[in-house]
Coordinates of C-alpha atoms in Angstrom, one line a residue:
Chain H
M460 CA 24.3 5.0 22.9
N461 CA 22.1 2.8 20.1
P462 CA 21.2 4.3 17.2
R463 CA 17.9 5.3 18.0
R464 CA 18.4 7.2 21.1
R465 CA 20.3 9.5 19.4
F466 CA 17.4 10.3 16.6
L467 CA 15.3 10.7 19.5
R468 CA 18.1 13.2 21.3
L469 CA 18.2 15.2 17.7
L470 CA 14.9 15.5 17.8
A471 CA 15.3 17.1 21.5
A472 CA 17.2 19.3 20.5
S473 CA 15.4 20.3 17.6
G474 CA 13.4 23.0 18.3
L475 CA 10.7 21.1 19.2
G476 CA 11.5 21.1 23.0
W477 CA 9.1 22.0 25.6
S478 CA 12.2 24.8 26.3
L479 CA 11.1 26.3 22.6
G480 CA 7.2 26.2 22.8
G481 CA 6.7 28.8 20.9
C482 CA 10.1 28.3 17.5
V483 CA 8.5 26.9 14.5
S484 CA 12.2 27.0 13.3
S485 CA 13.4 23.3 14.1
R486 CA 15.5 21.1 11.7
Y487 CA 12.5 18.4 11.4
L488 CA 9.7 20.0 11.1
R489 CA 12.5 22.7 8.8
G490 CA 15.1 21.5 7.7
T491 CA 17.6 22.4 7.1
G492 CA 21.1 21.6 4.7
P493 CA 20.5 20.1 1.6
G494 CA 17.5 18.4 0.7
R495 CA 17.0 18.0 -2.3
V496 CA 13.8 14.5 -2.4
V497 CA 13.4 12.4 -5.4
V498 CA 10.2 10.0 -5.5
V499 CA 10.6 8.9 -9.0
G500 CA 6.7 7.1 -9.7
G501 CA 3.2 8.0 -9.1
G502 CA 1.6 4.8 -6.7
F503 CA 0.0 5.0 -3.2
G504 CA 3.8 4.1 -2.0
G505 CA 5.3 7.0 -4.2
V506 CA 2.3 9.3 -3.7
T507 CA 2.6 8.9 -0.1
A508 CA 6.2 9.2 0.7
A509 CA 6.3 13.1 -2.1
R510 CA 2.7 13.7 0.1
Y511 CA 4.3 12.1 4.4
L512 CA 8.2 14.4 3.9
K513 CA 5.8 17.7 2.6
L514 CA 4.4 17.0 6.2
M515 CA 7.0 16.0 8.1
N516 CA 9.0 19.4 6.8
P517 CA 6.5 21.8 4.9
A518 CA 11.0 23.1 3.6
L519 CA 11.8 19.8 2.2
S520 CA 12.4 20.0 -2.0
V521 CA 10.2 17.3 -3.0
T522 CA 10.1 16.3 -6.7
L523 CA 7.8 13.7 -8.0
V524 CA 9.1 12.1 -11.1
E525 CA 6.1 10.5 -13.5
P526 CA 5.0 10.8 -16.8
R527 CA 1.7 10.1 -16.3
D528 CA -1.7 12.8 -15.2
T529 CA -3.5 10.6 -13.5
Y530 CA -3.0 7.2 -11.3
F531 CA -5.4 4.2 -11.8
S532 CA -5.5 2.9 -7.9
C533 CA -5.4 -1.5 -8.0
P534 CA -7.6 -1.6 -5.1
G535 CA -11.5 -1.1 -6.5
S536 CA -10.3 -1.9 -10.0
N537 CA -12.2 -5.7 -9.8
E538 CA -15.0 -3.8 -8.4
A539 CA -14.8 -1.8 -12.4
I540 CA -14.6 -5.6 -14.1
A541 CA -17.5 -6.7 -12.7
G542 CA -19.1 -4.5 -13.1
L543 CA -19.6 -2.8 -9.8
S544 CA -18.4 0.3 -10.2
G545 CA -16.3 2.9 -13.1
L546 CA -13.6 2.8 -14.0
G547 CA -13.3 6.7 -12.3
T548 CA -13.9 6.1 -8.7
L549 CA -10.7 4.7 -8.8
E550 CA -8.7 8.1 -10.5
R551 CA -6.5 10.6 -8.3
S552 CA -5.3 14.2 -10.0
Y553 CA -1.8 13.8 -9.3
A554 CA -2.5 18.0 -10.9
T555 CA -4.2 18.2 -7.2
V556 CA -1.9 16.5 -5.0
S557 CA 0.6 18.4 -6.2
R558 CA -0.4 21.9 -6.1
A559 CA -2.7 21.4 -2.2
F560 CA 1.1 19.6 -1.2
D561 CA 3.7 22.3 -2.9
I562 CA 5.1 18.8 -4.5
K563 CA 7.3 20.1 -8.2
K564 CA 5.7 16.9 -10.3
V565 CA 7.7 16.5 -13.8
N566 CA 5.8 14.3 -15.6
A567 CA 8.3 12.5 -17.7
Q568 CA 9.3 9.0 -17.8
A569 CA 12.9 8.0 -15.1
T570 CA 14.9 5.9 -18.1
H571 CA 18.3 5.5 -15.4
L572 CA 20.0 6.2 -12.7
D573 CA 23.6 8.2 -13.3
R574 CA 24.2 6.3 -9.4
P575 CA 27.7 8.4 -9.2
R576 CA 26.2 12.1 -10.3
R577 CA 23.2 11.2 -8.6
R578 CA 21.2 12.4 -11.0
I579 CA 16.7 10.8 -12.3
V580 CA 17.8 10.8 -16.1
L581 CA 14.6 11.0 -18.0
S582 CA 13.9 10.0 -21.3
D583 CA 13.9 13.2 -23.0
G584 CA 17.4 13.2 -22.2
S585 CA 17.1 16.1 -19.5
E586 CA 18.1 15.4 -15.8
V587 CA 17.0 15.8 -12.2
P588 CA 19.5 16.0 -9.0
Y589 CA 18.3 14.4 -6.1
D590 CA 20.7 14.0 -2.5
R591 CA 18.5 11.8 -1.6
L592 CA 16.1 9.3 -4.3
I593 CA 12.7 7.4 -2.7
L594 CA 12.3 4.8 -6.4
S595 CA 8.9 2.9 -6.0
P596 CA 9.3 1.5 -9.6
G597 CA 6.4 -0.8 -8.4
I598 CA 6.1 -3.7 -10.5
D599 CA 7.1 -5.1 -14.5
F600 CA 5.8 -7.7 -16.0
R601 CA 8.3 -11.3 -16.7
W602 CA 7.6 -11.3 -20.6
D603 CA 10.3 -14.1 -20.8
A604 CA 8.4 -16.1 -18.6
I605 CA 4.9 -17.9 -19.9
E606 CA 5.5 -19.3 -23.4
G607 CA 3.1 -17.4 -25.7
Y608 CA 3.1 -14.7 -23.6
D609 CA 4.5 -11.4 -24.2
E610 CA 3.9 -7.9 -24.5
A611 CA 1.5 -8.2 -27.5
A612 CA -0.4 -10.2 -26.9
S613 CA -1.8 -8.5 -23.5
R614 CA -3.7 -6.6 -25.3
T615 CA -5.5 -9.5 -26.9
V616 CA -5.3 -10.7 -23.0
P617 CA -5.6 -8.8 -21.0
H618 CA -3.6 -9.4 -17.2
A619 CA -5.4 -6.6 -15.6
W620 CA -2.6 -6.7 -12.5
K621 CA -2.0 -3.0 -13.2
A622 CA -5.5 -0.7 -13.6
G623 CA -6.8 1.7 -16.0
P624 CA -6.7 0.3 -20.0
Q625 CA -6.2 -3.3 -18.7
T626 CA -9.2 -3.1 -16.5
A627 CA -11.3 -1.8 -18.9
M628 CA -10.6 -3.9 -21.4
L629 CA -11.4 -7.4 -19.1
A630 CA -14.6 -5.5 -18.4
R631 CA -15.4 -5.3 -21.8
Q632 CA -14.3 -8.7 -22.7
L633 CA -16.7 -10.0 -19.7
R634 CA -19.7 -8.2 -21.2
A635 CA -19.5 -9.9 -23.9
M636 CA -19.2 -12.8 -23.1
P637 CA -22.0 -15.5 -24.4
D638 CA -23.8 -17.5 -21.6
G639 CA -22.7 -20.1 -20.6
G640 CA -19.1 -19.5 -21.5
R641 CA -16.4 -20.2 -19.2
V642 CA -13.5 -17.1 -17.8
L643 CA -10.0 -18.4 -16.9
I644 CA -7.3 -16.5 -14.4
T645 CA -3.7 -17.6 -14.0
V646 CA -2.1 -16.6 -11.6
P647 CA 2.1 -17.6 -10.3
A648 CA 3.4 -18.4 -8.3
N649 CA 4.7 -16.4 -4.9
P650 CA 5.3 -13.2 -4.1
Y651 CA 3.4 -11.0 -7.1
R652 CA 2.1 -8.0 -6.6
C653 CA -1.5 -8.1 -4.2
P654 CA -1.7 -12.0 -3.2
P655 CA -5.2 -12.6 -2.7
G656 CA -5.6 -10.1 -5.6
P657 CA -6.9 -12.8 -7.6
Y658 CA -9.3 -14.3 -5.2
E659 CA -10.9 -11.8 -5.4
R660 CA -11.7 -11.0 -8.4
A661 CA -12.2 -14.3 -9.8
S662 CA -15.0 -14.1 -6.6
L663 CA -16.7 -10.9 -8.2
I664 CA -16.2 -12.3 -11.7
A665 CA -18.8 -14.7 -10.3
C666 CA -21.0 -12.8 -8.6
Y667 CA -21.2 -10.8 -12.0
L668 CA -21.6 -14.3 -14.2
K669 CA -24.1 -15.4 -11.1
K670 CA -26.8 -12.4 -11.8
H671 CA -25.9 -12.1 -15.9
K672 CA -24.9 -15.1 -17.3
P673 CA -25.5 -17.7 -14.7
R674 CA -25.0 -20.8 -16.8
S675 CA -20.8 -19.7 -17.2
K676 CA -18.1 -21.0 -15.1
V677 CA -14.9 -19.0 -13.6
L678 CA -11.5 -21.4 -13.7
I679 CA -8.4 -20.0 -11.2
L680 CA -5.3 -22.4 -13.0
D681 CA -2.6 -22.0 -10.0
A682 CA 1.1 -22.5 -9.7
K683 CA 0.3 -22.7 -6.3
T684 CA -0.7 -25.7 -3.9
R685 CA -2.5 -22.6 -1.3
F686 CA -3.2 -18.4 -1.4
S687 CA -3.2 -15.8 0.6
K688 CA -7.5 -15.7 3.2
Q689 CA -7.8 -19.4 1.5
P690 CA -10.0 -20.3 4.4
A691 CA -12.3 -18.7 3.7
F692 CA -11.9 -17.4 0.4
E693 CA -13.1 -21.3 0.5
Q694 CA -16.1 -21.0 2.6
A695 CA -18.3 -17.6 0.4
W696 CA -17.6 -19.5 -1.6
R697 CA -19.6 -22.5 -1.3
E698 CA -22.3 -20.7 0.2
L699 CA -22.8 -18.2 -2.8
Y700 CA -21.4 -19.5 -5.9
G701 CA -21.0 -23.7 -5.2
D702 CA -20.1 -25.3 -8.5
M703 CA -19.8 -21.7 -11.2
L704 CA -16.0 -21.2 -9.6
E705 CA -13.0 -24.1 -9.5
W706 CA -9.4 -23.4 -7.9
I707 CA -7.3 -25.3 -9.3
S708 CA -4.0 -26.7 -7.6
S709 CA -0.9 -26.9 -8.9
E710 CA -0.2 -30.3 -7.2
K711 CA -3.9 -31.3 -9.9
Q712 CA -2.3 -29.6 -13.0
G713 CA 1.5 -28.5 -12.9
R714 CA 3.1 -26.4 -14.6
L715 CA 1.5 -23.5 -16.9
E716 CA 3.0 -24.3 -20.5
R717 CA 1.8 -22.2 -22.8
V718 CA -0.6 -19.4 -24.0
D719 CA -2.3 -19.1 -27.1
A720 CA -3.4 -16.2 -27.4
A721 CA -5.4 -16.2 -29.9
A722 CA -7.3 -19.0 -29.4
R723 CA -7.6 -18.3 -25.7
S724 CA -6.2 -20.9 -24.5
V725 CA -3.7 -22.6 -22.0
E726 CA -1.2 -25.5 -21.5
T727 CA -0.5 -27.3 -18.8
E728 CA 1.6 -29.9 -18.6
F729 CA -1.5 -32.2 -18.0
D730 CA -4.1 -30.3 -19.8
T731 CA -5.4 -28.0 -22.2
F732 CA -8.5 -25.4 -21.4
R733 CA -10.4 -23.5 -23.2
A734 CA -11.4 -20.1 -22.4
D735 CA -14.3 -17.3 -23.4
V736 CA -12.8 -15.0 -21.1
L737 CA -8.2 -15.5 -20.5
N738 CA -6.9 -13.4 -17.7
V739 CA -3.5 -14.2 -17.7
I740 CA -1.5 -12.7 -14.6
P741 CA 2.2 -13.2 -15.2
P742 CA 5.4 -13.9 -13.2
Q743 CA 6.4 -10.0 -11.5
K744 CA 9.9 -8.2 -11.2
A745 CA 10.8 -4.6 -9.8
G746 CA 10.1 -1.7 -11.9
A747 CA 12.8 -1.5 -14.4
L748 CA 14.1 1.5 -13.5
A749 CA 15.1 0.1 -10.8
E750 CA 16.8 -3.4 -12.8
V751 CA 18.8 -1.5 -15.0
S752 CA 20.3 1.3 -12.4
G753 CA 21.6 -2.3 -10.5
L754 CA 19.1 -1.9 -7.4
T755 CA 17.7 -5.4 -7.2
D756 CA 19.4 -8.9 -7.1
G757 CA 19.1 -12.6 -8.7
S758 CA 15.3 -12.3 -7.0
G759 CA 14.4 -9.5 -9.6
W760 CA 12.8 -7.7 -6.7
C761 CA 15.1 -5.1 -4.4
P762 CA 17.1 -5.8 -1.7
V763 CA 16.3 -3.2 1.0
D764 CA 17.3 -2.4 5.3
P765 CA 14.4 -1.9 6.3
M766 CA 15.3 -0.3 8.7
S767 CA 14.7 2.8 6.2
F768 CA 14.3 1.0 2.8
A769 CA 17.9 2.3 1.8
S770 CA 18.9 0.1 -1.4
P771 CA 22.6 -1.3 0.1
F772 CA 23.7 -1.2 -3.2
D773 CA 23.5 2.7 -2.9
S774 CA 22.9 5.1 0.7
A775 CA 21.6 7.3 -1.3
I776 CA 18.6 5.4 -2.9
H777 CA 15.6 3.8 -1.3
V778 CA 13.4 1.4 -2.5
I779 CA 10.0 0.6 -0.8
G780 CA 6.0 -0.7 -2.3
D781 CA 5.5 -3.8 -4.4
A782 CA 9.2 -3.3 -6.1
C783 CA 11.5 -3.7 -2.8
Q784 CA 11.7 -6.7 -0.8
A785 CA 10.4 -6.3 2.2
A786 CA 9.2 -10.3 4.0
P787 CA 6.7 -11.3 5.6
M788 CA 5.0 -8.5 4.1
P789 CA 3.2 -8.4 1.2
K790 CA 3.5 -6.3 -2.1
S791 CA 0.0 -4.0 -0.9
A792 CA -0.3 -0.6 -1.3
F793 CA -1.2 -0.6 2.2
S794 CA 2.2 -2.1 2.4
A795 CA 3.9 0.6 0.2
N796 CA 1.4 3.6 2.3
S797 CA 3.0 1.9 5.5
Q798 CA 6.9 1.4 3.9
A799 CA 7.1 5.1 3.0
K800 CA 5.7 6.5 5.7
V801 CA 8.9 5.0 7.2
C802 CA 11.1 6.3 4.4
A803 CA 10.0 9.5 5.0
A804 CA 11.3 9.6 8.4
A805 CA 13.7 7.5 7.7
V806 CA 14.8 10.5 4.9
I807 CA 14.2 13.2 7.2
A808 CA 16.1 11.6 9.3
S809 CA 19.2 11.3 7.6
L810 CA 19.7 14.5 5.8
A811 CA 20.0 15.5 9.0
G812 CA 22.8 13.2 10.0
E813 CA 20.9 10.8 11.6
P814 CA 20.3 8.0 12.0
P815 CA 16.6 6.4 11.4
P816 CA 13.6 5.4 14.6
E817 CA 12.7 2.5 14.6
P818 CA 10.7 0.7 12.5
L819 CA 6.8 -0.2 13.3
L820 CA 4.9 -1.3 10.3
I821 CA 1.5 -2.5 9.4
N822 CA 0.2 -4.6 6.3
H823 CA -3.6 -4.4 6.1
C824 CA -5.8 -6.0 3.0
Y825 CA -9.5 -6.7 2.5
S826 CA -11.5 -8.6 0.0
L827 CA -14.9 -8.1 -1.1
V828 CA -16.4 -11.9 -2.1
A829 CA -19.3 -9.9 -3.1
P830 CA -20.7 -6.9 -3.5
D831 CA -21.2 -6.4 0.3
E832 CA -18.9 -9.4 1.5
A833 CA -15.5 -9.2 2.2
I834 CA -13.1 -10.4 3.9
S835 CA -9.6 -9.0 5.0
I836 CA -6.3 -10.0 6.1
S837 CA -4.0 -8.7 8.3
G838 CA -0.7 -8.0 9.9
V839 CA 2.1 -6.2 12.0
Y840 CA 5.7 -6.3 11.2
G841 CA 8.5 -4.9 13.8
Y842 CA 12.7 -5.1 12.9
S843 CA 14.8 -7.3 15.0
W844 CA 17.5 -6.6 15.9
N845 CA 19.0 -10.2 15.9
D846 CA 19.2 -10.2 12.2
G847 CA 17.9 -6.5 10.6
Q848 CA 15.2 -8.1 9.3
L849 CA 11.1 -7.8 9.8
A850 CA 9.3 -9.7 12.3
T851 CA 5.9 -10.7 12.2
R852 CA 4.5 -9.3 15.6
S853 CA 0.9 -10.6 15.0
A854 CA -0.9 -11.5 12.0
G855 CA -4.2 -13.0 11.7
E856 CA -7.4 -13.2 8.8
T857 CA -11.5 -13.3 9.0
P858 CA -11.8 -16.7 10.1
P859 CA -14.4 -18.7 7.7
D860 CA -18.1 -18.5 9.8
G861 CA -16.4 -14.7 10.1
D862 CA -18.8 -10.8 9.2
R863 CA -18.4 -10.5 5.7
K864 CA -20.7 -8.3 5.8
R865 CA -19.9 -5.4 8.9
E866 CA -15.9 -6.0 6.6
A867 CA -17.2 -5.2 3.7
A868 CA -18.5 -1.6 5.1
Y869 CA -15.5 -1.0 6.5
A870 CA -13.7 -1.8 3.1
R871 CA -16.0 0.6 1.4
I872 CA -14.7 3.2 3.8
W873 CA -11.7 1.8 3.8
Q874 CA -11.2 3.4 0.2
R875 CA -12.0 5.8 0.8
N876 CA -9.8 7.0 4.0
F877 CA -6.6 5.2 2.2
R878 CA -7.6 6.5 -1.0
A879 CA -7.1 10.1 1.7
D880 CA -4.4 8.9 3.0
V881 CA -2.8 8.6 0.4
F882 CA -3.6 11.0 -2.2
G883 CA -4.9 13.5 -0.1
Y884 CA -8.6 14.0 -1.6
Chain F
M719 CA 0.4 29.0 27.8
S720 CA 0.5 25.2 28.7
R721 CA 2.7 22.9 27.5
Q722 CA -0.2 21.4 25.2
S723 CA -0.9 24.3 23.6
K724 CA 2.0 26.3 22.9
T725 CA 3.0 22.6 21.4
H726 CA -0.7 23.1 19.5
H727 CA 0.1 26.5 18.5
V728 CA 3.5 25.5 16.1
A729 CA 1.3 23.0 15.1
R730 CA -0.8 25.4 14.0
S731 CA 1.3 27.3 12.5
V732 CA 3.4 24.6 10.5
A733 CA 0.0 23.7 9.6
K734 CA -1.8 26.8 7.6
S735 CA 1.7 26.2 5.7
V736 CA 0.0 23.3 4.0
R737 CA -3.5 23.3 2.4
F738 CA -6.4 20.6 3.0
T739 CA -4.1 18.8 5.8
S740 CA -3.9 17.3 8.4
R741 CA -2.4 20.0 11.2
A742 CA -3.3 16.8 12.6
I743 CA -0.2 14.6 11.5
V744 CA 1.7 18.0 12.3
F745 CA 0.7 17.4 16.4
G746 CA 1.2 14.6 16.8
L747 CA 4.2 14.6 15.2
S748 CA 5.7 18.0 16.9
V749 CA 4.0 15.7 20.2
T750 CA 6.4 12.2 19.8
A751 CA 9.3 14.3 19.4
N752 CA 8.6 16.0 22.7
A753 CA 7.3 12.6 24.3
E754 CA 10.3 10.8 23.1
N755 CA 8.7 8.5 20.9
L756 CA 8.5 8.6 17.8
D757 CA 8.6 5.3 16.9
T758 CA 5.6 4.5 18.3
S759 CA 4.5 7.7 16.0
L760 CA 5.3 6.1 13.3
A761 CA 3.0 3.1 13.7
A762 CA 0.8 5.5 13.9
L763 CA 1.1 6.9 10.8
S764 CA 0.7 3.1 9.3
C765 CA -2.9 3.6 11.7
L766 CA -3.9 6.8 9.5
G767 CA -3.6 4.0 6.3
C768 CA -7.3 3.0 7.7
H769 CA -8.1 5.6 10.1
A770 CA -7.3 8.9 6.4
D771 CA -7.5 12.1 10.2
I772 CA -8.0 14.0 7.0
E773 CA -11.1 17.3 6.9
Q774 CA -12.7 16.5 3.1
P775 CA -12.1 19.7 1.6
A776 CA -15.6 19.2 -0.5
T777 CA -17.7 18.2 2.0
G778 CA -16.2 19.1 5.1
R779 CA -17.0 16.6 6.4
L780 CA -14.5 13.7 8.5
A781 CA -14.5 10.6 7.8
E782 CA -16.1 7.9 9.4
P783 CA -16.4 5.8 11.8
A784 CA -12.7 5.9 11.4
S785 CA -11.7 9.0 12.5
L786 CA -9.9 8.8 15.4
R787 CA -10.9 12.7 16.6
G788 CA -11.5 14.2 19.8
L789 CA -10.5 10.1 21.4
D790 CA -9.1 10.7 24.9
V791 CA -5.9 9.5 25.5
N792 CA -6.8 7.3 28.8
A793 CA -10.2 6.1 26.8
M794 CA -8.0 4.7 23.7
V795 CA -5.3 3.6 26.0
S796 CA -7.3 1.2 27.4
V797 CA -10.0 0.4 23.8
L798 CA -6.2 -0.8 21.8
R799 CA -5.4 -3.0 25.3
D800 CA -9.0 -4.7 25.9
Y801 CA -9.2 -4.9 21.7
R802 CA -5.5 -7.4 22.5
E803 CA -6.5 -8.6 25.7
G804 CA -9.5 -9.2 23.7
K805 CA -11.8 -7.4 25.9
R806 CA -14.1 -5.4 23.9
S807 CA -14.2 -8.4 20.5
G808 CA -14.6 -6.3 16.3
T809 CA -13.3 -7.4 12.9
V810 CA -10.0 -6.0 12.6
M811 CA -8.7 -4.5 15.9
N812 CA -7.7 -7.8 17.9
R813 CA -5.5 -8.9 14.9
I814 CA -3.5 -5.7 14.8
A815 CA -3.7 -5.0 18.6
A816 CA -1.6 -8.3 19.1
G817 CA 0.5 -7.0 17.4
L818 CA 1.3 -4.1 19.7
K819 CA 3.3 -4.3 23.1
D820 CA 2.5 -1.4 25.6
A821 CA 4.8 1.4 24.9
D822 CA 2.8 1.1 21.5
I823 CA 0.1 1.7 22.6
E824 CA 0.9 4.4 25.2
G825 CA 3.2 6.8 22.1
I826 CA -0.3 5.9 20.2
A827 CA -2.5 7.3 21.8
R828 CA -1.0 10.0 22.2
F829 CA 0.1 10.5 18.4
L830 CA -3.7 9.9 17.3
G831 CA -5.7 11.1 20.9
K832 CA -6.9 13.9 22.0
R833 CA -7.7 16.2 18.8
Q834 CA -9.6 18.6 17.3

């Protein structure tokens, strides 16, 4: 019997069958046996996983380990940089989620894992035991990748690639910039968090400048030769911003050699660029906890079995979100959300000693090119039994002549609905 | 009691323990479990990333126009097929529907459709 059939048979026999109509003691909804599931990391992936575990099985013990009290959403943060919204709209409280869904919240930093004993070790030395661990650690930066751009440099030259204080810093610097100044954004090679994010950021900064500092320019210095939603972005830029916004491919300037944070300048193989506002988006890797726990490979990211998002290094640990390698899915909040649901179902199956159901995953993301104009990209991903990887079932993006106003209206609803699907409010 | 109302009864009693949330999801899971279609219910859960089907506790309003509540299952099947086959045009749904097989569409519609 194939794994899918076996899982379905489990469900059929689990008390939800028609013959047992009114019975709520089903294994699937109520759970039996060991069931301590711990989620580490309170981003979109982690919170979705915790919430959906409880929705699927309210009796399960679910713990979320996350040191912060509130979360700032990266989707929407470019709007805050451009002054279209405040940071407050991006903020979600873990206490609310925890209370509403009976998720235990541990306010601490997980420093490492004791994998043989299935325990998470916290910064104060205490331990949290688990039967299954869902790791959603997000990204960390490769501080050694660009000469002159380390964590200390990021205190004056923001990356703003994790939302919160960095977002506010970039917004402040943009406000303080003189008219006629230059904003320079450097973009890393793939893979990195949110492939279209830098180009949305450039668009919305250009929009701000056009209105408030019209003699200024935005320059994107890219480590790539092409980028996500490129035809639609370039069409919008031509129509909306003309010469104000310029994208420079790595074909023209080669490698980013070094950053001088004090001088706010960057050197490529061929030129030096000075900026009034410098935003360096550095190369990335899986969050530190994944790395120190031996769950990454040579790429710096975590390989997973996309059927369940289990790690090949440890079957009790699943890795979701930006930290995992789930190509061809991009590293996006929506991907993390979709992966978290597949992972939650797989964990519940695994605790019952059953194989996971076959996944079908979706990614969808909007980029605003102006306050009331947006473009989008979408993909549907199935499991390939041939190679055990994800395969693209369909993919598409807004065409250059797409209806950007209509998509912007949907983008706003999406932001609200998506945060509600993740955080429950 | 009919099959559907029995299942609905199960779902309601479970949902009481989950504040603020989503009868819909629990109901959907129970339906799909019975329908031997959990595979497609996973696809339907991804649909909720945009079509969040959550009662907004502060206002009591439903998210719209993305809420799929109250849609007839058969109507949803034909809408998704029309998106897939280009008989109906949208911004995003044509691309998504292009990745769905008949069984996916039927499973998603059963999961998401016909709820109060």
